[in-house]
CSV table of C-alpha atoms in Angstrom, one decimal:
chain,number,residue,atom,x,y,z
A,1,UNK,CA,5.9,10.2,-1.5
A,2,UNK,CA,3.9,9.9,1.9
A,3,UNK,CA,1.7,7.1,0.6
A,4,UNK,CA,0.1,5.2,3.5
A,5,UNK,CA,-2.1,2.0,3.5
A,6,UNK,CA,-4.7,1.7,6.2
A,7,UNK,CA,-4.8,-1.8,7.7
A,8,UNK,CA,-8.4,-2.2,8.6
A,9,UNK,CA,-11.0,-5.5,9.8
A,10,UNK,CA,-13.1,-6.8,12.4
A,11,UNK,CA,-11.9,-6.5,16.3
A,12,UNK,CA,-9.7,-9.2,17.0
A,13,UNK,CA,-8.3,-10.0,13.9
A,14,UNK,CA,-4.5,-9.5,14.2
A,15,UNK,CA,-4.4,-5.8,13.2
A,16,UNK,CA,-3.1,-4.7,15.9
A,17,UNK,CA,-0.2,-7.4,16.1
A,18,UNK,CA,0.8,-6.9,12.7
A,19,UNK,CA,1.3,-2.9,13.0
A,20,UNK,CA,3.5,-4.2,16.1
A,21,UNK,CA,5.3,-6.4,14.0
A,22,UNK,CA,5.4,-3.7,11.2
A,23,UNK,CA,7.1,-0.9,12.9
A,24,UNK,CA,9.0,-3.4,15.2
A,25,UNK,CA,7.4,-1.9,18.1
A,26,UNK,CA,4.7,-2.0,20.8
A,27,UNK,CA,3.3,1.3,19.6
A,28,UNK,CA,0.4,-0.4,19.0
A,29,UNK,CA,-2.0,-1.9,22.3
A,30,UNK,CA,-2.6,-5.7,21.5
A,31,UNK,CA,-5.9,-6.4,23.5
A,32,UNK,CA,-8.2,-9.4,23.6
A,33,UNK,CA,-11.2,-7.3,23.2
A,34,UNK,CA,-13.2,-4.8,20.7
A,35,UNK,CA,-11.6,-0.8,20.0
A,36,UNK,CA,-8.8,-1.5,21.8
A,37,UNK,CA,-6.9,1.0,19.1
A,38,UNK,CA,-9.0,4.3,19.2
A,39,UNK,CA,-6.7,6.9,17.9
A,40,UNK,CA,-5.0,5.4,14.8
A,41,UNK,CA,-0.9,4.3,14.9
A,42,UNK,CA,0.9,5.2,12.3
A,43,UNK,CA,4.3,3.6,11.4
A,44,UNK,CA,6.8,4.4,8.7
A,45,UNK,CA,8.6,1.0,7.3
A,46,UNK,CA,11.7,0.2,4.6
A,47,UNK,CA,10.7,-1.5,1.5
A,48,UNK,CA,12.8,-4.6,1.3
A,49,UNK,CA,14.8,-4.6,-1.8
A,50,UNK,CA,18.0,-6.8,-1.8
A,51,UNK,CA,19.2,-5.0,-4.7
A,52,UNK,CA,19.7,-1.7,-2.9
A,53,UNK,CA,22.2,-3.8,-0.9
A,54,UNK,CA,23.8,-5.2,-4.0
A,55,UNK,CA,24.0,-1.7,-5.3
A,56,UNK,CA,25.8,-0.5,-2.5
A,57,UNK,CA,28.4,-3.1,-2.1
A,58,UNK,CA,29.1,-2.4,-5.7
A,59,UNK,CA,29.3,1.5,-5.5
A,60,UNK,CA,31.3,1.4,-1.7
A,61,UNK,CA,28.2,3.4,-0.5
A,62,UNK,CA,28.9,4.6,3.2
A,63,UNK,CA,25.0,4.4,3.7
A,64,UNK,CA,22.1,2.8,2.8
A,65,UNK,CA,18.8,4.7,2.4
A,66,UNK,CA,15.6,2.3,1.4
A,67,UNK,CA,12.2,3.6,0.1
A,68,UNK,CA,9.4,3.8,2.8
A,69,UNK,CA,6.2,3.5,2.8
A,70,UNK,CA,3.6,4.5,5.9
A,71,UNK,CA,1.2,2.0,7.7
A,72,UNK,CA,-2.0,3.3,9.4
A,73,UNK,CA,-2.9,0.8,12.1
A,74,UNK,CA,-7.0,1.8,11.9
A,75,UNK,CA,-9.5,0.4,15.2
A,76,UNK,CA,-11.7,-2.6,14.3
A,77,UNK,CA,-14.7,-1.8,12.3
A,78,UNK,CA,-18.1,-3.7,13.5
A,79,UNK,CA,-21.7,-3.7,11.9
A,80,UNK,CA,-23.4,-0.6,11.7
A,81,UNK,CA,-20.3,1.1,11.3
A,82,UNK,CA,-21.7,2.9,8.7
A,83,UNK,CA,-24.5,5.0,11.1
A,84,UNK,CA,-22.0,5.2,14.2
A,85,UNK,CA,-22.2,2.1,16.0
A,86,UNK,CA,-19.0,1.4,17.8
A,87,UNK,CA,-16.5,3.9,16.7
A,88,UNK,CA,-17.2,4.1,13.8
A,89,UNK,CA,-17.5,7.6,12.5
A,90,UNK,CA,-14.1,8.3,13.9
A,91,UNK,CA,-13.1,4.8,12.2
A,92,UNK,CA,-14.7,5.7,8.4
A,93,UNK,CA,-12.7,9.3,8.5
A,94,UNK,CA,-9.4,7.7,9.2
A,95,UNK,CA,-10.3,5.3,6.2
A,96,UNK,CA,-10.6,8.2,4.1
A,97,UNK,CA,-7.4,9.3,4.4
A,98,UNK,CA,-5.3,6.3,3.6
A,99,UNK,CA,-4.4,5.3,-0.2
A,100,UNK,CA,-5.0,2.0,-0.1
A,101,UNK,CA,-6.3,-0.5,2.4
A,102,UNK,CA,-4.6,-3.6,3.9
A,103,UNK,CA,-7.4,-5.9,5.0
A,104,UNK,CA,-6.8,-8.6,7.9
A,105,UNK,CA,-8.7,-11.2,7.9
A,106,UNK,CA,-8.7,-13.8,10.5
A,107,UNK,CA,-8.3,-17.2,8.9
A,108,UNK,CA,-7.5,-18.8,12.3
A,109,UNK,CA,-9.3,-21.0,14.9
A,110,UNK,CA,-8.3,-20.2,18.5
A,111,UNK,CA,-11.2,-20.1,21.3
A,112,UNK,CA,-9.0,-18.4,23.4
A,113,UNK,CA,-9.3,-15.1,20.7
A,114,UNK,CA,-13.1,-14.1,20.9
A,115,UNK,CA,-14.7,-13.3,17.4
A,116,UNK,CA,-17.1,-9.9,17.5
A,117,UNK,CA,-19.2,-11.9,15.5
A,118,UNK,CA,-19.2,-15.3,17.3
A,119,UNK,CA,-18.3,-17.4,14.1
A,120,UNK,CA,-15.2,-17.6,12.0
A,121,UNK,CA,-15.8,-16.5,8.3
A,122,UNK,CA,-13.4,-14.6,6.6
A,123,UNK,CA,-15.8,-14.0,3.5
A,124,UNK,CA,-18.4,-12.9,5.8
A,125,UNK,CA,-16.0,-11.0,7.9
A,126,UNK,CA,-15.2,-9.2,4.5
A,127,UNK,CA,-18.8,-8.4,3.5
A,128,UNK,CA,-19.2,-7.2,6.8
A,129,UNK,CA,-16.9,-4.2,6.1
A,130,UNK,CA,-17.4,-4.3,2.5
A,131,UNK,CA,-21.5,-3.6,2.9
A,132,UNK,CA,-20.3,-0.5,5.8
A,133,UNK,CA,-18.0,1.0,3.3
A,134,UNK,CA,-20.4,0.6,0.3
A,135,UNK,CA,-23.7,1.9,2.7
A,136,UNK,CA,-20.7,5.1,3.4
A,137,UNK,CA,-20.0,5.9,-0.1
A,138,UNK,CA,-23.5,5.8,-1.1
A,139,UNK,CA,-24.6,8.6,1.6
A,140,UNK,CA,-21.5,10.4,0.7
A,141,UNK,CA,-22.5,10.3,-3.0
A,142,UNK,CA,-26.0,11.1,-2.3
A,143,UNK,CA,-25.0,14.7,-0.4
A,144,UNK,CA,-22.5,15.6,-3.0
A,145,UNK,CA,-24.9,15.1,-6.0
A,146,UNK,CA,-27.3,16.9,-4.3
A,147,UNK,CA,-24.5,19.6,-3.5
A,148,UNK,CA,-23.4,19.7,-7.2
A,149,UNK,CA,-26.9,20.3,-9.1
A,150,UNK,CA,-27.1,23.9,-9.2
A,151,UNK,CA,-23.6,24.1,-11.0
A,152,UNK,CA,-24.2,21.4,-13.5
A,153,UNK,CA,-27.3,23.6,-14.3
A,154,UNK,CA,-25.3,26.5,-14.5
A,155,UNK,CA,-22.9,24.4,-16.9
A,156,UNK,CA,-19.6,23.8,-14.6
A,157,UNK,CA,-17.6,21.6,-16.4
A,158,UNK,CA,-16.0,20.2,-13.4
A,159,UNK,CA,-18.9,20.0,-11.7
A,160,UNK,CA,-20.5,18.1,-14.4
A,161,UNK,CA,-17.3,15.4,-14.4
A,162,UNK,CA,-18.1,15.2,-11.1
A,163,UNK,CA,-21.7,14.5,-11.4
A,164,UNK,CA,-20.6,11.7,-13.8
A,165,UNK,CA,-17.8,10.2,-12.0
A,166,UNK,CA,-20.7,10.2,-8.9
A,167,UNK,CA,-23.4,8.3,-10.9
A,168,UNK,CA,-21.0,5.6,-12.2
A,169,UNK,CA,-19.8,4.7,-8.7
A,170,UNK,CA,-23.6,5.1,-7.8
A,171,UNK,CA,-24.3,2.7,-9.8
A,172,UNK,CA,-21.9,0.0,-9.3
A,173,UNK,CA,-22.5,0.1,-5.2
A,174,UNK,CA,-26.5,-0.3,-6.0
A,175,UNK,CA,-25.5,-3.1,-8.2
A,176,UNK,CA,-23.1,-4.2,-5.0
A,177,UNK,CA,-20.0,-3.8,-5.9
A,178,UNK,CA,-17.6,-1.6,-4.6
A,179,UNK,CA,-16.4,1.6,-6.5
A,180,UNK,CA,-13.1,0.2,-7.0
A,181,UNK,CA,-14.7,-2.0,-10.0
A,182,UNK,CA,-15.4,0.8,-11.8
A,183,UNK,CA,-13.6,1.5,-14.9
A,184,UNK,CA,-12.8,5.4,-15.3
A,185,UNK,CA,-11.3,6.4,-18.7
A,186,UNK,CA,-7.9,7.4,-20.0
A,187,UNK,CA,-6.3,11.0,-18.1
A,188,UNK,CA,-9.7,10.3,-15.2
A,189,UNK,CA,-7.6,9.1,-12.4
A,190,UNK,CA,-6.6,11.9,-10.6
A,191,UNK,CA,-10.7,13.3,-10.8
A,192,UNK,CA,-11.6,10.1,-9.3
A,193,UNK,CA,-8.8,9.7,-6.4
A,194,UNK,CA,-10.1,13.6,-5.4
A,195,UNK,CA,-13.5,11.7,-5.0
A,196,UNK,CA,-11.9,9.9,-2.1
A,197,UNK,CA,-14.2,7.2,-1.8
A,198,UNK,CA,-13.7,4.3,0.4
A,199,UNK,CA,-14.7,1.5,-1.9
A,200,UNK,CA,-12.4,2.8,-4.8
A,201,UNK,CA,-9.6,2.3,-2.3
A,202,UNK,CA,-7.1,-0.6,-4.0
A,203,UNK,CA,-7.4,-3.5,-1.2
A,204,UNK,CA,-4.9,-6.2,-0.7
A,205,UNK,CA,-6.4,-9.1,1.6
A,206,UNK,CA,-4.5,-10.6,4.8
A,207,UNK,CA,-5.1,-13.6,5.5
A,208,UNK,CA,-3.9,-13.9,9.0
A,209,UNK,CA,-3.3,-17.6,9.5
A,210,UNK,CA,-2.5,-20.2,12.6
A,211,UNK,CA,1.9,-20.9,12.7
A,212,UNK,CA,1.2,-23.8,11.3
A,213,UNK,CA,0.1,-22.7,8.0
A,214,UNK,CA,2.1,-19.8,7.2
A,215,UNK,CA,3.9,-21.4,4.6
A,216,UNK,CA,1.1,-22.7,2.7
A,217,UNK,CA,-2.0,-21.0,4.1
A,218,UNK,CA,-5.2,-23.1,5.0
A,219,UNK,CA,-9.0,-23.6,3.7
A,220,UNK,CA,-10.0,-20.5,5.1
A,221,UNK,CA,-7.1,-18.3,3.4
A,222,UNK,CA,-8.2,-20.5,0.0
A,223,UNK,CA,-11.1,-18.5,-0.2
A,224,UNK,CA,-10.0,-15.5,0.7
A,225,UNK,CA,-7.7,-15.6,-2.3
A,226,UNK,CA,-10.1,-17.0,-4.5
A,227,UNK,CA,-12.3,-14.1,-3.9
A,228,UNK,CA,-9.3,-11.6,-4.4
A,229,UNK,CA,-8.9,-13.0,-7.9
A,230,UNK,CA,-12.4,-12.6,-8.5
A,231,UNK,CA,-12.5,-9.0,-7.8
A,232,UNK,CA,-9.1,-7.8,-9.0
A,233,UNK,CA,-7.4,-7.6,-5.6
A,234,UNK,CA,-4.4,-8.9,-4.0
A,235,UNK,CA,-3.6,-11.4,-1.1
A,236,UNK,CA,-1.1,-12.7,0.6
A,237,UNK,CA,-0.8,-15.3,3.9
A,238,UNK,CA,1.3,-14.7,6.7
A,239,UNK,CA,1.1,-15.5,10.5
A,240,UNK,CA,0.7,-12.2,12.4
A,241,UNK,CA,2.5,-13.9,15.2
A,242,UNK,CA,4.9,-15.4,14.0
A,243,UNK,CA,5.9,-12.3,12.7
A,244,UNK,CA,5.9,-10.6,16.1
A,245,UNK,CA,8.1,-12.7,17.2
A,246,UNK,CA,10.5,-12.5,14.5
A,247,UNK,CA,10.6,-8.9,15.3
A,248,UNK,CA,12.0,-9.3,18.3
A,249,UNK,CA,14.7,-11.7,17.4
A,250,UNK,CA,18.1,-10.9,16.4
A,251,UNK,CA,18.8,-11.2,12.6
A,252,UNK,CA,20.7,-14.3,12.9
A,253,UNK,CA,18.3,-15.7,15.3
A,254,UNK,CA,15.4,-14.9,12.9
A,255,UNK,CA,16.6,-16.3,9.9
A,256,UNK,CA,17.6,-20.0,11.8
A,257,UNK,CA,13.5,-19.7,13.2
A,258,UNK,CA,12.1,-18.9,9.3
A,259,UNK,CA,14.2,-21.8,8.3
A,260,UNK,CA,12.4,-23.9,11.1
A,261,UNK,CA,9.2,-22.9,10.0
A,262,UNK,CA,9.7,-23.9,6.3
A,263,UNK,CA,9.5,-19.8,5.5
A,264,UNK,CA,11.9,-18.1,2.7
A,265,UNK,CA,11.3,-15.3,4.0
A,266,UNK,CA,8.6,-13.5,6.6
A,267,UNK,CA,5.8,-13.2,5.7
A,268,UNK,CA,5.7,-9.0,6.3
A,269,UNK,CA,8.3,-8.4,3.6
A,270,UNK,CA,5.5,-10.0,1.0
A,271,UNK,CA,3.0,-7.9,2.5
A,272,UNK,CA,5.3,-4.7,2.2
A,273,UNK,CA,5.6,-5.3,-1.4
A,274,UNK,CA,2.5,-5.9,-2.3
A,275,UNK,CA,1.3,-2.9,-0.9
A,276,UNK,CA,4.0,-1.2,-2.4
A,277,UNK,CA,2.6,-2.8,-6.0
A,278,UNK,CA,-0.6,-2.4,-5.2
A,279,UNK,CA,-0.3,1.5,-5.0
A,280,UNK,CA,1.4,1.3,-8.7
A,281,UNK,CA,4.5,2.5,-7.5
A,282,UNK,CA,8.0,1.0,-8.7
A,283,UNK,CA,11.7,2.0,-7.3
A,284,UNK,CA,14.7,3.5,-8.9
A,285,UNK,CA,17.7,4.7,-7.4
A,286,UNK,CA,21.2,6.5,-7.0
A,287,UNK,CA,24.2,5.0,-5.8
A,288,UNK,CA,27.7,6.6,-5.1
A,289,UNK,CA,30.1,6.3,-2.5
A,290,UNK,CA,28.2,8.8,-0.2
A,291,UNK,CA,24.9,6.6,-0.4
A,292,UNK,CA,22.7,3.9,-2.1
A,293,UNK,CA,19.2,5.3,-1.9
A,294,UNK,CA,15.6,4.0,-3.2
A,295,UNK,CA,13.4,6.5,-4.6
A,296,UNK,CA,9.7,5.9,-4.6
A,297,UNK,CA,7.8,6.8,-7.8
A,298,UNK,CA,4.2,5.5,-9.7
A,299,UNK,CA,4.9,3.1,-12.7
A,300,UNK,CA,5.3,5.7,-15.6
A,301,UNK,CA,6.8,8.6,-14.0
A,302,UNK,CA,8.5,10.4,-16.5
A,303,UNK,CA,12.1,11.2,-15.9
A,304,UNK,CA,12.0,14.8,-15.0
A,305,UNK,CA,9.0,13.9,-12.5
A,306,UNK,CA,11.3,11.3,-11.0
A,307,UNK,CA,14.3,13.7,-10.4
A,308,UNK,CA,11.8,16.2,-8.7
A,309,UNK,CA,11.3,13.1,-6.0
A,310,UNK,CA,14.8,13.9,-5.1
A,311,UNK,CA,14.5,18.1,-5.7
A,312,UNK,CA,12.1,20.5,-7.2
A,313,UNK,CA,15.4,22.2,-8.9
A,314,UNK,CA,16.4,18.6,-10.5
A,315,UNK,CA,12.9,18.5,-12.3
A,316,UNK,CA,12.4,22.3,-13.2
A,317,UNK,CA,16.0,22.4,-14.5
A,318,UNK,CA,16.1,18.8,-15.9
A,319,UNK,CA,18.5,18.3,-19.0
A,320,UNK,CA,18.8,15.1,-19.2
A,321,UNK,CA,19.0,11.1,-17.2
A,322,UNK,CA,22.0,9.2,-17.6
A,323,UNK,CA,20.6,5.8,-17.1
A,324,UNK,CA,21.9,2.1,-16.0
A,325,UNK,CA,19.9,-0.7,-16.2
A,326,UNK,CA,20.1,-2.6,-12.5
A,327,UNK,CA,21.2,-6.2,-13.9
A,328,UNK,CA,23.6,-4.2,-16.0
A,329,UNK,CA,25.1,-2.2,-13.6
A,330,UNK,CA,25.9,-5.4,-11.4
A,331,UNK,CA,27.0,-7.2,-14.4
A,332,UNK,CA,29.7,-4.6,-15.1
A,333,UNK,CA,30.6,-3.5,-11.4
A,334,UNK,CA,29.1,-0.4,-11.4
A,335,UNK,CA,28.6,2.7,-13.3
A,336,UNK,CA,32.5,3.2,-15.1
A,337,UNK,CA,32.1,-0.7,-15.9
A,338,UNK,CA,28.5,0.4,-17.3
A,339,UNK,CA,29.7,3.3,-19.8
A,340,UNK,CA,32.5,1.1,-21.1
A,341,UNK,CA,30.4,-1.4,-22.4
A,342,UNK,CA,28.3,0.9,-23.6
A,343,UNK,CA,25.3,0.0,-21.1
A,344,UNK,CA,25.0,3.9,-19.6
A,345,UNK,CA,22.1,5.7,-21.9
A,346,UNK,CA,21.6,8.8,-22.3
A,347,UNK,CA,16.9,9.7,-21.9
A,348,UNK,CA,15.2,12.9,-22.1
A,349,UNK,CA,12.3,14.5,-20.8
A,350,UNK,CA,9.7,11.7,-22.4
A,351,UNK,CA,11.8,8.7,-20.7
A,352,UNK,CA,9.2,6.5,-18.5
A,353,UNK,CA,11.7,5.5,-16.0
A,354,UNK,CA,11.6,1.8,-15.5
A,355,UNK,CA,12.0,-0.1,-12.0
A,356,UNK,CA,15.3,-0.9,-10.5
A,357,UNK,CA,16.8,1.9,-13.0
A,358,UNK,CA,20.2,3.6,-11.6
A,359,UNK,CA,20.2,7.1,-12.6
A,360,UNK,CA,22.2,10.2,-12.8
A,361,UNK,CA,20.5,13.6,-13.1
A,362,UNK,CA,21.7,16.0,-15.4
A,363,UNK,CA,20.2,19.6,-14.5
A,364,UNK,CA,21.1,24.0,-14.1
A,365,UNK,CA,19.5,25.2,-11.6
């Protein structure tokens, strides 16, 4: 669907590491000091989802095809972002262009890592960016008001939606909160997404922690998460590098050193889900003895919209979705196991695919 999340925060965070450990590369320079990343990296990364590999093992698949979703590793914001200082005109326009935001912040204490700032506070460190992206929208909101008042005169009923959409987030960032908290009503969405404001941007909060407490977290990630639960966001804990090193090591080797460090699993697959949920998207996917393949669509995507993921011709010449539940396509070994016991249904144009379905397009071109 080319949906990217922006990782974003103060120089010196971890940013940088976790893109590295991401995209399981060095594509992104890991430096000990301030705009070290100028232009911004982008990576493209699988979703882990153990059930595409159940699904394949079941339907012989020759290949496996996960969904993927794109990272933007964005250079460290600073105060005064907002009128330039640093890079941060450059920085502001690369936020725009992202979907959702992945915020590290440094819950860490390590003299040997110099803080912009000279303390170390996450919640500070987030109001920091916060008040940059709120002072942002407000100038952006300011022009375009300005730019829409001689067609709400004339009576432009976009231009009027507009106008109110504006004045709503207006309102909430001189009230100081971020546009995100606004509440935009039923079929809106789409008006307010073409806004492209930075504070509507969902954010899910990193909390990039010391080795020691990346399977708990610390006092400093506490508060971080209780904040997130204020506000409606999301966090999640990991140890950026711990998980550079793990993406370096050999599968086997990996899983013996999560198992060391008291981890299920590392840390970046929790982060690639949750930015995955947080963008409101959900999988399905098609399995045959060619291929197992994920398919990225929004929660609710009807099904012709889902089969147009995979071609324009399966949507505009839809008949109908033969549909397997996933725990009842393993539970019956597949799709002829399925339709036996009755399991394979039959949806139409107004089924709301659901996640982990297994589907079959029916269309004529």
């Amino acid at each position: 669907m080319g949906l990217q999340v922006g990782i974003v925060g103060l120089p010196n965070v971890g940013k940088s590491t976790l893109f590295n450990a991401l995209t399981r590369t060095a594509a992104a320079q890991a430096a000990n000091f301030p705009f070290c990343t100028i232009e911004p990296n982008v990576g493209e990364v699988a979703v882990p989802d153990p059930r595409l590999d159940v699904l394949a093992g079941i339907a012989k698949s020759r290949q496996v095809i996960p969904a993927r979703i794109t990272f933007v590793d964005i250079a460290g914001l600073v105060r005064g972002a907002s009128k330039g200082e640093g890079l941060g005109n450059q920085f502001l326009a690369n936020i725009r262009e992202v979907d959702a935001i992945a915020h590290v912040v440094r819950c860490f204490e390590d003299g040997d890592v110099t803080h912009v700032e000279g303390r170390i506070d996450p919640i500070a460190d987030i109001e920091t960016i916060e008040t940059e992206l709120m002072i942002a929208d407000l100038e952006s909101i300011e022009r375009r008001l300005a730019g829409l008042s001689r067609k709400v005169k004339g009576g432009d009923k976009e231009a009027i939606e507009q106008e109110r959409l504006l004045k709503a987030a207006q309102a909430a960032l001189d009230a100081g909160r971020p546009a995100r908290m606004v509440r935009v009503g039923e079929g809106e969405d789409r008006a307010w997404r073409m806004l492209q404001l930075l504070t509507a941007k969902p954010v899910l909060y990193v909390c990039n922690v010391e080795e020691a407490s990346a399977a708990t977290g610390n006092a400093l990630s506490a508060r971080v998460a209780e904040r997130a639960r204020a506000e409606g966001a999301a966090a999640v804990v990991i140890s950026a590098r711990i998980e550079e090193e793990l993406a370096q090591m050999p599968p086997e080797e990996a899983a013996l050193f999560l198992q060391e460090m008291g981890l299920a699993e590392p840390g970046l697959d929790r982060l690639i889900r949750a930015a995955y949920g947080l963008l409101g998207l959900q999988t399905y996917f098609t399995a045959g003895p060619k291929e197992a393949r994920a398919w990225t669509i929004r929660r609710g995507t009807l099904a012709p919209q889902a089969a147009g993921v995979i071609h324009g011709d399966f949507e505009r010449g839809f008949i109908r979705a033969e549909t397997i539940a996933y725990d009842d396509y393993v539970a019956h070994g597949g799709e002829a196991g399925a339709r036996e016991a009755g399991k394979l249904r039959v949806e139409g144009k107004g089924y709301a695919v659901q996640d982990g379905d297994v589907l079959h397009f029916l269309f004529n071109t």
